[in-house]
Coordinates of C-alpha atoms in Angstrom, one line a residue:
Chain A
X1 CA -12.8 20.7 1.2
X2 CA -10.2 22.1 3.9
X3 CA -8.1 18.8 4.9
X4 CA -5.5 20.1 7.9
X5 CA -2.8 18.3 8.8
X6 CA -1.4 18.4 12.1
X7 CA 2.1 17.0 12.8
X8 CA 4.4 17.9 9.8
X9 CA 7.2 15.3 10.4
X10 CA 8.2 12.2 7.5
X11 CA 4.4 11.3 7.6
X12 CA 2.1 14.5 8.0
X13 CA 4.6 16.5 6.0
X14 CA 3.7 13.6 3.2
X15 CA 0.5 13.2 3.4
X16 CA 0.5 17.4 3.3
X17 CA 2.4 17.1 0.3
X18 CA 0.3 14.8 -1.2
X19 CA -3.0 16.0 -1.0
X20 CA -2.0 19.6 -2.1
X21 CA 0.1 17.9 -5.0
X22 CA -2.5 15.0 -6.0
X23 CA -5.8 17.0 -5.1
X24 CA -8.2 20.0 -5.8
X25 CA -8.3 20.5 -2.0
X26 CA -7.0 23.2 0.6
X27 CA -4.4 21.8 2.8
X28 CA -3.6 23.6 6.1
X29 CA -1.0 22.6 8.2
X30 CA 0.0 23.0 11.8
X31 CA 3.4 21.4 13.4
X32 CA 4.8 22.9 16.9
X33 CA 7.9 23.8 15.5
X34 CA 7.4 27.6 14.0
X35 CA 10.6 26.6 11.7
X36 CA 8.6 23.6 10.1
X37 CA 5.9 25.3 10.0
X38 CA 7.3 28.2 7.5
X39 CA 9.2 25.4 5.6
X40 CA 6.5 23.7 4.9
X41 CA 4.5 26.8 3.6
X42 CA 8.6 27.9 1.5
X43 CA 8.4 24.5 0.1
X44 CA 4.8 24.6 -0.8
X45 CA 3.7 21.4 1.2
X46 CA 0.3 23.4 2.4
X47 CA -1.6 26.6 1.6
X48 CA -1.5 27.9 5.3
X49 CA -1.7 27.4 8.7
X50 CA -4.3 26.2 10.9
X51 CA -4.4 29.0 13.4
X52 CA -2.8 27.7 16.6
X53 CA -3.5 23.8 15.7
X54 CA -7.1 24.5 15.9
X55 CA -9.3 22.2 13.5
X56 CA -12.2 24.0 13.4
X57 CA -12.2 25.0 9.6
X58 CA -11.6 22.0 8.5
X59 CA -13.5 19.2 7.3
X60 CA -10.7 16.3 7.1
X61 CA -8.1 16.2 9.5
X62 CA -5.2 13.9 9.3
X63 CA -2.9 13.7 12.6
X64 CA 0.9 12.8 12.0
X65 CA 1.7 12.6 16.0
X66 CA 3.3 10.0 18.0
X67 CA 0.6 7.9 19.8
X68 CA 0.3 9.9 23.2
X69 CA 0.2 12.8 21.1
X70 CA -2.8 12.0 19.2
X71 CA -4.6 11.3 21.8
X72 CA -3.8 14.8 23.7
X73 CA -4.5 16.5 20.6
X74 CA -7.9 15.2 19.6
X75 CA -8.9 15.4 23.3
X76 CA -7.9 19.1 23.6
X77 CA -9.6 19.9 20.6
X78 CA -13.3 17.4 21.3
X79 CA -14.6 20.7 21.3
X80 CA -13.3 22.5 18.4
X81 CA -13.5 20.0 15.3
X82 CA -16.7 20.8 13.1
X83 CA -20.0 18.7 13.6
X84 CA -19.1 15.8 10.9
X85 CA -15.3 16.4 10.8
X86 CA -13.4 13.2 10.1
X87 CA -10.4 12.7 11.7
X88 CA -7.5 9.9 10.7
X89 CA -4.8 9.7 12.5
X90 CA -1.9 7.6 11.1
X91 CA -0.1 6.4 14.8
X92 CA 1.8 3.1 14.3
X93 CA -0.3 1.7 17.2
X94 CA -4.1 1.6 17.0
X95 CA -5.6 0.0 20.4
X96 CA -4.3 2.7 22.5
X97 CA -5.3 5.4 20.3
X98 CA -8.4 4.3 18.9
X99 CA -9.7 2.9 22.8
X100 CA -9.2 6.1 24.2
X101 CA -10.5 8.3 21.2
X102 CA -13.7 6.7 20.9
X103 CA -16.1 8.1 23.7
X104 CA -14.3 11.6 22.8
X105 CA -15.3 11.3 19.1
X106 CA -19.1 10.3 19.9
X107 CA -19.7 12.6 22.5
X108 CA -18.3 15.8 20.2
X109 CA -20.4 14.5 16.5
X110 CA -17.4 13.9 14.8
X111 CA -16.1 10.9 13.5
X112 CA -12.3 9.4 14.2
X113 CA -10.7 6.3 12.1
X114 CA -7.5 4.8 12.8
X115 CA -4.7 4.0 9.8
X116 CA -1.7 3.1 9.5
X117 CA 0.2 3.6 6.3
X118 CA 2.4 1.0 5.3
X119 CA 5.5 3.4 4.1
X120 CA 8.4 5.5 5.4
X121 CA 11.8 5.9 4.8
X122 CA 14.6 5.4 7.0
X123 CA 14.8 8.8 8.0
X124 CA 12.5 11.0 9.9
X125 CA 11.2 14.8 9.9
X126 CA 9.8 17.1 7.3
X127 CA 13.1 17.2 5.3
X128 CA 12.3 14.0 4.4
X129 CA 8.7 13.8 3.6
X130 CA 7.5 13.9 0.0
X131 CA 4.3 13.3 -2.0
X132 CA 5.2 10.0 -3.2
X133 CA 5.9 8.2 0.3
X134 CA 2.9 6.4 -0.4
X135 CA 3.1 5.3 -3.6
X136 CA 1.8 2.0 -4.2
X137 CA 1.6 1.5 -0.3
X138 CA -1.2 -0.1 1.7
X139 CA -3.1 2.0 4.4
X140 CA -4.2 -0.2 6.8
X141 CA -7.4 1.2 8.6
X142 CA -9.3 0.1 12.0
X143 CA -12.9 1.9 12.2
X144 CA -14.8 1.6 14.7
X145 CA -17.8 -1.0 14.1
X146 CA -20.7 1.0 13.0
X147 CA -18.7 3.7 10.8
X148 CA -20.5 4.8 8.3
X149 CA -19.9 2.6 4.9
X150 CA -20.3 5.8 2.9
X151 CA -17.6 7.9 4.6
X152 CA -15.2 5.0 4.5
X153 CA -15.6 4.3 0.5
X154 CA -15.4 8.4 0.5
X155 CA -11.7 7.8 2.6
X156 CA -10.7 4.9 0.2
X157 CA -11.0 7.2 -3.2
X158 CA -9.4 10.4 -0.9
X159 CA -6.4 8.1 0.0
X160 CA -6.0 6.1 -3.3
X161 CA -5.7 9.8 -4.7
X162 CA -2.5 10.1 -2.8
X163 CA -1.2 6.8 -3.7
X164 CA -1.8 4.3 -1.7
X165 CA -2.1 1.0 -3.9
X166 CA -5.0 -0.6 -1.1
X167 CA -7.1 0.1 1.8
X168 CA -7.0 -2.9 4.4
X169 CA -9.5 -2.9 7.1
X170 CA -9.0 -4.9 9.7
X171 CA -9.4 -5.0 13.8
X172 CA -7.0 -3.0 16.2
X173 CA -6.4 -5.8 17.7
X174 CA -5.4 -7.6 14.8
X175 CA -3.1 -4.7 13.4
X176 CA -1.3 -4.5 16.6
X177 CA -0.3 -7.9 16.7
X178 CA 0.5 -7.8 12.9
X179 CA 2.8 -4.6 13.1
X180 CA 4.7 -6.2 16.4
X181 CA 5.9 -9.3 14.2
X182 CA 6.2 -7.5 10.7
X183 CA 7.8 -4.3 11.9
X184 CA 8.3 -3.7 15.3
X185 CA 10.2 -6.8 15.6
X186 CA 12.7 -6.3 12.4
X187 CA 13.4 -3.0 14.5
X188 CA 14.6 -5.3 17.5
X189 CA 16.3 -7.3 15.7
X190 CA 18.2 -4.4 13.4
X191 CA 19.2 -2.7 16.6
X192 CA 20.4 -5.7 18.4
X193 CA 22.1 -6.9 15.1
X194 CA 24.2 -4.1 14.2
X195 CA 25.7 -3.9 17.7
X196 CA 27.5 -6.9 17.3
X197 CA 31.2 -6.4 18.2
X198 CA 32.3 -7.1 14.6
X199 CA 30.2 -4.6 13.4
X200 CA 32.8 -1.9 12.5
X201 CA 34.2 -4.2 9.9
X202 CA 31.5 -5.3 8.2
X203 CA 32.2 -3.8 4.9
X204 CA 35.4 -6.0 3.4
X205 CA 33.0 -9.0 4.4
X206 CA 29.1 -8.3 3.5
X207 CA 27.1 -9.2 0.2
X208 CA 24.3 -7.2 1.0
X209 CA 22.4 -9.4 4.0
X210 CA 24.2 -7.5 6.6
X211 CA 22.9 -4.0 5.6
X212 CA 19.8 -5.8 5.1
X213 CA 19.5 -6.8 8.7
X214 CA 20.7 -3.3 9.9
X215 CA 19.0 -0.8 7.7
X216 CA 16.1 0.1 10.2
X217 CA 18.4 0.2 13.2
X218 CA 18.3 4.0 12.1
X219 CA 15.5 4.7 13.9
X220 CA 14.1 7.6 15.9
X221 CA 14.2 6.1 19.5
X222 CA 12.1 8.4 21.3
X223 CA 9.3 7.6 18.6
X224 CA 9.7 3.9 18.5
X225 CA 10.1 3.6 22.5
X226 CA 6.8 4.8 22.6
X227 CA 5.4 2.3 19.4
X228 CA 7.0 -0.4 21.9
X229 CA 5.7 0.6 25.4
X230 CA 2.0 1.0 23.6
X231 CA 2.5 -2.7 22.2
X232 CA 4.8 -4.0 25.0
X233 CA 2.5 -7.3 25.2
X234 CA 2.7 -8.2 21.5
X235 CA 5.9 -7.1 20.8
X236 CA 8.0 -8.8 23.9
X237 CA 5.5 -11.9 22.5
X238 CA 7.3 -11.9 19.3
X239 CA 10.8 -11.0 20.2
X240 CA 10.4 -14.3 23.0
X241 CA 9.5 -16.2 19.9
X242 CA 11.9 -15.4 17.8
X243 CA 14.6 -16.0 20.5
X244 CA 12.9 -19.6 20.8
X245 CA 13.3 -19.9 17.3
X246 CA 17.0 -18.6 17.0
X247 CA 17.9 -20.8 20.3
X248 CA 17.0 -24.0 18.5
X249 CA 19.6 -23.3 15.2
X250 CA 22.1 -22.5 18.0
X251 CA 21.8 -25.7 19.8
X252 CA 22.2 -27.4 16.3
X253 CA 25.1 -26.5 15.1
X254 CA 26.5 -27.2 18.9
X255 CA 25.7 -30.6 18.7
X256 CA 27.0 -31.1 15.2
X257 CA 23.5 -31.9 14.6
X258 CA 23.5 -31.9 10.1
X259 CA 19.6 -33.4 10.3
X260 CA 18.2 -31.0 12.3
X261 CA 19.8 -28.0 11.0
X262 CA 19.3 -28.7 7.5
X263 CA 15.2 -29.7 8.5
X264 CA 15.7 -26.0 10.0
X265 CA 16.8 -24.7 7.4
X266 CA 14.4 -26.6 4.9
X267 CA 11.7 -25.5 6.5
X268 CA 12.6 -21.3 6.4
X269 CA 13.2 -21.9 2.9
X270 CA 9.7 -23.5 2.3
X271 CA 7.7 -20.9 4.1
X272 CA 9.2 -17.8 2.2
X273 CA 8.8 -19.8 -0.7
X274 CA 5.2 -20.1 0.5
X275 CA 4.7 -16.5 1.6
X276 CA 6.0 -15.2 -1.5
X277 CA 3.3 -17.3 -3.4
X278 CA 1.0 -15.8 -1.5
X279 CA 2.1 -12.2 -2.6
X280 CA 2.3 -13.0 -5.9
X281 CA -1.6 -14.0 -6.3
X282 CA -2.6 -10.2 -4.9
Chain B
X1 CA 46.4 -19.1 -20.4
X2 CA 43.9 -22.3 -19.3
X3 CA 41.3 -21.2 -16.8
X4 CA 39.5 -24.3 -15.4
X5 CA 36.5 -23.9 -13.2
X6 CA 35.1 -26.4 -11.4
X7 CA 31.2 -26.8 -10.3
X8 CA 29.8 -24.9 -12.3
X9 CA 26.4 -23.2 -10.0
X10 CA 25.6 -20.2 -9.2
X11 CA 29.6 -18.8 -8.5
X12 CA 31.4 -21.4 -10.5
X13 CA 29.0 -20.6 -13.3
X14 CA 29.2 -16.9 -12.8
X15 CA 33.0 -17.0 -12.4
X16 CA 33.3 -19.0 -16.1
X17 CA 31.1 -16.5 -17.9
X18 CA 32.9 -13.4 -16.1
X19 CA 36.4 -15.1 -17.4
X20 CA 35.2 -16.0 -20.9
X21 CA 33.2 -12.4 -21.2
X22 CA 35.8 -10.2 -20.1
X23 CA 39.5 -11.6 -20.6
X24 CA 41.1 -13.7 -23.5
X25 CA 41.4 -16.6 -21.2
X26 CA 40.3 -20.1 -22.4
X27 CA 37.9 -21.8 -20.5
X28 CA 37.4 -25.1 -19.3
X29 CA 34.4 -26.2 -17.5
X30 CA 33.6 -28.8 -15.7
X31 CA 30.3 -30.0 -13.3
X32 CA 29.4 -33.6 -12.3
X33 CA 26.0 -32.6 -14.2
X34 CA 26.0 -33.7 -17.8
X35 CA 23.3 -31.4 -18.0
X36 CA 25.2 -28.6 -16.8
X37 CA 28.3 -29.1 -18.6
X38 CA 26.3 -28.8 -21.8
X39 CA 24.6 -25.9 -20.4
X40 CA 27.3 -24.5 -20.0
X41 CA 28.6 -24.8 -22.9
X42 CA 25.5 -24.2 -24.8
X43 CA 25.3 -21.1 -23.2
X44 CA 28.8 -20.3 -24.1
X45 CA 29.8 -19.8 -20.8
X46 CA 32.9 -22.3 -21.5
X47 CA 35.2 -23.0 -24.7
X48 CA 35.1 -26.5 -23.7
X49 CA 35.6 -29.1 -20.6
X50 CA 38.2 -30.1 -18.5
X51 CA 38.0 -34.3 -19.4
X52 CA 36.5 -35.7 -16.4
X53 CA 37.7 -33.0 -14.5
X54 CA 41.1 -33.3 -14.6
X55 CA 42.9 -30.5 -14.1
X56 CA 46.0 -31.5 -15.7
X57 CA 45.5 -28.7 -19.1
X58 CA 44.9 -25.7 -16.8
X59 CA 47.4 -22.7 -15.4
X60 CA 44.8 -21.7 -13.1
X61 CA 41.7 -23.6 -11.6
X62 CA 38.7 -22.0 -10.4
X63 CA 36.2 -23.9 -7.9
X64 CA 32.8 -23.4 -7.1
X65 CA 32.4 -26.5 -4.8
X66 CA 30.8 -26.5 -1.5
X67 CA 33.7 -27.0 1.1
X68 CA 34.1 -30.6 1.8
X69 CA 33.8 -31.5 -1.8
X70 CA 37.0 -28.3 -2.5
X71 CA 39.0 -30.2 -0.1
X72 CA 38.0 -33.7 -1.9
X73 CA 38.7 -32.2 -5.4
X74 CA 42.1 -31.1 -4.4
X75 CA 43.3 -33.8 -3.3
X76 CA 41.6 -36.3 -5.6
X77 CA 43.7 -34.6 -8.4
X78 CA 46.8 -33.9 -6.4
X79 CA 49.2 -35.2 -8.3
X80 CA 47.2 -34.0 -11.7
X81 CA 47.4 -30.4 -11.1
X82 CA 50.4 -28.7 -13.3
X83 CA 53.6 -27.5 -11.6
X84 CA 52.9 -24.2 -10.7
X85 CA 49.7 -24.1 -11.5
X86 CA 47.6 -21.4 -9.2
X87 CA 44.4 -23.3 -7.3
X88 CA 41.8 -21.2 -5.9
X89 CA 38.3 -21.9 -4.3
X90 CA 35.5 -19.7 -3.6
X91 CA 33.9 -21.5 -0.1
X92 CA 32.4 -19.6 2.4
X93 CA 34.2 -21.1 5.0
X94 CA 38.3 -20.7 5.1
X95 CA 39.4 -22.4 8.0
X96 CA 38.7 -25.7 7.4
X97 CA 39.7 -25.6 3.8
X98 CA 42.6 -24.1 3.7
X99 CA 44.2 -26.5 6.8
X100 CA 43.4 -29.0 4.7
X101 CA 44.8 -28.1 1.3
X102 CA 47.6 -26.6 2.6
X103 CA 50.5 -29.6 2.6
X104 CA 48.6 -31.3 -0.5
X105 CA 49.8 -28.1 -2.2
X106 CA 53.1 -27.9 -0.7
X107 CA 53.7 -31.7 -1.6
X108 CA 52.7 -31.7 -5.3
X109 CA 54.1 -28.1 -6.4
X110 CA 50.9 -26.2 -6.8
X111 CA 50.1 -23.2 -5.3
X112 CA 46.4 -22.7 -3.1
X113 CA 45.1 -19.5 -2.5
X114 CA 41.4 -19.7 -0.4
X115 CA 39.1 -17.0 -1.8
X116 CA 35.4 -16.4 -0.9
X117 CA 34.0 -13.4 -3.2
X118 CA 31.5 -11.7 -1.5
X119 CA 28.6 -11.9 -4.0
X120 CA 25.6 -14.1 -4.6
X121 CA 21.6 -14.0 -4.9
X122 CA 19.0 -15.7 -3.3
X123 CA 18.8 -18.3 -5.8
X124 CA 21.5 -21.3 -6.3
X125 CA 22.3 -23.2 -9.4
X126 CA 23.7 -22.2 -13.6
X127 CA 20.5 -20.7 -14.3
X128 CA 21.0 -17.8 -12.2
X129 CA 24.7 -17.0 -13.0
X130 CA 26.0 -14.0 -14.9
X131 CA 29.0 -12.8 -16.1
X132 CA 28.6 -9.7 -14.2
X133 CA 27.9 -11.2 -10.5
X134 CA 31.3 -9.7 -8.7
X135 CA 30.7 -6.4 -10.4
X136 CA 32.3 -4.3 -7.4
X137 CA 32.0 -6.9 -5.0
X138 CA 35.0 -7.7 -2.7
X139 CA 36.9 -10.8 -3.3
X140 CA 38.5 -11.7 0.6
X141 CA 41.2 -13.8 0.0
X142 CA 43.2 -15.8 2.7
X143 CA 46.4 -16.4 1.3
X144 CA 49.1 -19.0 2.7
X145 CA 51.9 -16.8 4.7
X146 CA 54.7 -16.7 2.5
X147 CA 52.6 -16.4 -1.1
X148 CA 54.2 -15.3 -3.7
X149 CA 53.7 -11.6 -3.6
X150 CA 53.7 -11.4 -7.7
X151 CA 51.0 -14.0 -8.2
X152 CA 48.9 -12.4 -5.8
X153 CA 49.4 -9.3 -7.4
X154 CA 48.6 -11.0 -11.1
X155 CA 45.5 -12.7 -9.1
X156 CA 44.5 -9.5 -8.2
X157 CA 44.3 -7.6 -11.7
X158 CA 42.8 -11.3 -12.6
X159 CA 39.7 -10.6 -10.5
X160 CA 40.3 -7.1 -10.8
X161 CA 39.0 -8.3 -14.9
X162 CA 36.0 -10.0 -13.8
X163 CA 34.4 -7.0 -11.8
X164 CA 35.5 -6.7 -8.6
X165 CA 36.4 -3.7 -7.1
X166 CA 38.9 -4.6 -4.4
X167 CA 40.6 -7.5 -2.8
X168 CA 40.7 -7.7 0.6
X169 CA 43.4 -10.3 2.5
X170 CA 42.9 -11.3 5.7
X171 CA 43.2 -14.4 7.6
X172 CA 41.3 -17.5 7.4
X173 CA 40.1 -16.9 11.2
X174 CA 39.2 -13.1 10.7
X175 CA 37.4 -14.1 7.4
X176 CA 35.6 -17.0 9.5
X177 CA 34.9 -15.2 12.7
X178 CA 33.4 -11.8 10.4
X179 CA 31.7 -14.1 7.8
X180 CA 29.5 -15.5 11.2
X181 CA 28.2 -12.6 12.3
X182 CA 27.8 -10.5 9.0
X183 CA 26.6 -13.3 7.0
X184 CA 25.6 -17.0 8.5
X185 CA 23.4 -14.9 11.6
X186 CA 21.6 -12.9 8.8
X187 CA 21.0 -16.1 7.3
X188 CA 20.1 -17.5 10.2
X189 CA 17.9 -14.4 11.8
X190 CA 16.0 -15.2 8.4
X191 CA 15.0 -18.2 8.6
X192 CA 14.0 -18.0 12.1
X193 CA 12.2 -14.6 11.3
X194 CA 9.9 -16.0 8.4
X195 CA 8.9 -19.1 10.5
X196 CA 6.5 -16.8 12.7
X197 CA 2.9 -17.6 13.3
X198 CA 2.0 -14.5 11.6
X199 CA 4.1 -14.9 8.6
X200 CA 1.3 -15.6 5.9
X201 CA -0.8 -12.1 6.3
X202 CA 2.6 -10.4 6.0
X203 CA 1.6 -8.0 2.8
X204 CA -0.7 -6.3 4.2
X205 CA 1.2 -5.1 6.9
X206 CA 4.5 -4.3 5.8
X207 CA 6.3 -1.4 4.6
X208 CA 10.1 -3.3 3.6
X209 CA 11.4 -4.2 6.5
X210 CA 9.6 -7.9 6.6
X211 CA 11.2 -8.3 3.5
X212 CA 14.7 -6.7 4.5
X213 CA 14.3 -9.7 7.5
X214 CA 13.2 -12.4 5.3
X215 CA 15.0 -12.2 1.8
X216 CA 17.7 -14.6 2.3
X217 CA 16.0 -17.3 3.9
X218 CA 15.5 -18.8 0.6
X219 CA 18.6 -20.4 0.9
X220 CA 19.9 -24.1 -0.5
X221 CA 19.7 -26.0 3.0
X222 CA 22.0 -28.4 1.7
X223 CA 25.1 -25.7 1.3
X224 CA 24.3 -23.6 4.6
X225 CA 23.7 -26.6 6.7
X226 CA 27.5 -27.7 5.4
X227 CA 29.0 -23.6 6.0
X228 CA 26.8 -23.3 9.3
X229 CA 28.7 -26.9 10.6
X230 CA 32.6 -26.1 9.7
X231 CA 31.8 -22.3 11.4
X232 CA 29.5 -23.7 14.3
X233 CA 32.1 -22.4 17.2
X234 CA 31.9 -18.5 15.4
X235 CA 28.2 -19.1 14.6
X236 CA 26.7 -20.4 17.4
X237 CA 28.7 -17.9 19.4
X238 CA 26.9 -15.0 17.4
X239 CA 23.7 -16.8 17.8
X240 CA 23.9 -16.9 21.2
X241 CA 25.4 -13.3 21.2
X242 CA 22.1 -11.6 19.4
X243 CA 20.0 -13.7 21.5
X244 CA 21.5 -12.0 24.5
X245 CA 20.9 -8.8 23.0
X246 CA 17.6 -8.6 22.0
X247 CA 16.7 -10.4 25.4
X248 CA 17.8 -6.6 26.9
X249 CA 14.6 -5.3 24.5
X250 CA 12.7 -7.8 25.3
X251 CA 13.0 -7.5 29.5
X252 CA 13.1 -3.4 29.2
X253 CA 9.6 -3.6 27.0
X254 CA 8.0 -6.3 30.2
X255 CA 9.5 -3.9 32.8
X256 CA 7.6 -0.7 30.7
X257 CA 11.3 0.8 31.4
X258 CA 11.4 3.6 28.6
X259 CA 14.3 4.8 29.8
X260 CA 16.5 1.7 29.3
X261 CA 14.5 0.9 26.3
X262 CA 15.1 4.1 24.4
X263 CA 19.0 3.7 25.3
X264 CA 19.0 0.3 23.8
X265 CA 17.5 2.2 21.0
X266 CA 19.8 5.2 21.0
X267 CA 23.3 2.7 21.0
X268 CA 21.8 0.9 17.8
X269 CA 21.0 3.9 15.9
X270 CA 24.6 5.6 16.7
X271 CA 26.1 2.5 15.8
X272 CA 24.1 2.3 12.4
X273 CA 25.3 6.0 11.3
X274 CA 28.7 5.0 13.1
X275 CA 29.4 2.1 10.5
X276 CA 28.1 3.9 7.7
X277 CA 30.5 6.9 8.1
X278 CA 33.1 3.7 8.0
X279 CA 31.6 2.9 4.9
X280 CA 31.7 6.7 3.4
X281 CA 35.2 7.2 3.8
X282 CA 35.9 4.0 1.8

């Protein structure tokens, strides 16, 4: 089949990689940026072009746009994709997207799932991208109720060609409140971390926990601004929470208070302990 | 010469197998666990033991105690140290230590040097110390003003031996004050972080940076609680400090105010490629 690819940064210019790498199928690509478009044709991450961004040869389409993006894209082209295209888009929020994309998709006769891939680098653009980013990854997917069992065990064996390790479907809803805590929050916290006004001189005094705190604080803001503003309710949810939590080690250690700390402390301990259990059963 | 190291865990332990693997030194061991001590030897991590502790056979002692338990060491065996003998402790606090030591030294005619090597896994204990823990690690040391400048020179080849790549001297309130913020808040940001409602379905949803968040929460409560306590005015002001700052995230996502929210964004990331061009030049 013809799988296009639209969007050709860290995650498009993967997945492009991968399919042409990992698959029998055609892989045409499409990015706004002329320059990335011709590198990724040098560099062999597709076959060609999909003329202007239009999807109408192809019969998979995988979006690797912001959130807003996505949306503008798949409604400027309702009329062009093929009857029975599929299109996945891999935005890091899925109510937003998927709400809006619904009534667009079913109206036009062809089919849209959200996913989520659970990879990337800290780094961003094409230069980046290979066709190993999702190695051993999970994709987490939101269909819509009522998608077609079939097509989604059809999307399971595409992606698992690529190299993701799972498939987790699940609710937007519930991946939205998921991603604020597990990612979207780490990125808080790495940004406000490394900021601190000892920062400069952290290298004479770190065993690896500060550059574990501060490794994602690399980010691309204008991408994860958006991610935030489309999450804004779950996200300020968890970062409140986390304050909570942080507030009550700090009055602690104020009041000299051994017990309570330590029971704070016990109790972190226990839960990763716990957690990690849990991974360890998969 | 006589090396004696006392507590024998996860540094103590690691320091006596680095000593005994990669100099000519004798060791002497010594942990208030029978169990150990004959680990320890078993394991030939030690020649032998130091008789109850006593410190009386060794030119230079090595402990691996938490800090209150240093101080009580050193001064339970004041007057058994040997003249000139060289004492130094590996606590990750140095404030409250070395104020403490510093007369009994003076008195008695040894010499204290406060070290804290800047190594370590999320584990505790014997059974998780190698010889090759401080393999180019940093050992900060907070030397006395007026220290022989020869013995910290042999000190330094000394460690130099063991696997570290640099020593780095400072002052026991810069070493406390950077130790806060680059090490007890990670610790602390940790423990807090895994203790979130959504904590359990983590593995789904998570591409490294719940893990980067989370990995040294499995910490020995017992030890931390102790550090967090004789740093609580340089802790709890870092605390308080990353509180602050995530609270700017936290009101910019409420307000839907992208354009303070990417800024916030935009300071961490410069800051992140700021301290790692620090890093480079090293």
């Amino acid at each position: 089949m013809k799988v296009g690819v639209v969007g050709l940064g860290l995650i498009g210019g993967s997945m492009a990689k991968a399919v042409k790498k990992k698959t029998e199928h055609t892989v045409l690509g499409w990015d706004v940026s002329e320059t990335i478009r011709y590198s990724a044709l040098l560099m062999e991450a597709v076959h060609g072009f999909m003329e202007d961004g239009n999807p109408k040869d192809c019969d998979l389409i995988l979006l690797g746009l912001y959130p807003q993006l996505t949306i503008e894209y798949i409604k400027a082209h309702a009329k062009d994709f093929k009857k029975g295209a599929v299109v996945v888009d891999c935005a890091g929020v899925k109510r937003v997207v998927c709400e809006q994309v619904q009534a667009v998709a079913e109206e036009n006769g062809f089919t849209f799932v959200g996913a989520h891939p659970m990879a990337g680098v800290e780094r961003s653009g094409f230069t980046y991208s290979t066709a190993d980013m999702f190695n051993g990854a999970t994709l987490v997917v939101t269909p819509y109720k009522g998608t077609d069992l079939g097509l989604m065990n059809a999307l399971s064996m595409f992606f698992k060609k690529l190299g993701f390790a799972r498939l987790k479907f699940t609710t937007t809803e519930e991946h939205d409140a998921m991603i604020a805590y597990t990612s979207q929050l780490a990125h808080v916290v790495s940004s406000a971390y490394v900021k601190g006004a000892l920062s400069d001189n952290f290298k004479d005094f770190s065993g690896g926990s500060f550059q574990d705190m501060t490794r994602v604080a690399r980010l691309n803001e204008n991408m994860w601004t958006e991610l935030f503003l489309d999450n804004g309710d779950n996200l300020a949810n968890e970062i409140d929470s986390l304050i909570a939590r942080m507030q009550a080690y700090s009055t602690a250690i104020k009041a000299k208070d051994a017990d309570t700390l330590c029971e704070l402390l016990r109790e972190g301990r226990e839960k990763c302990i716990a957690i990690d259990e849990i991974k360890d059963f998969d």
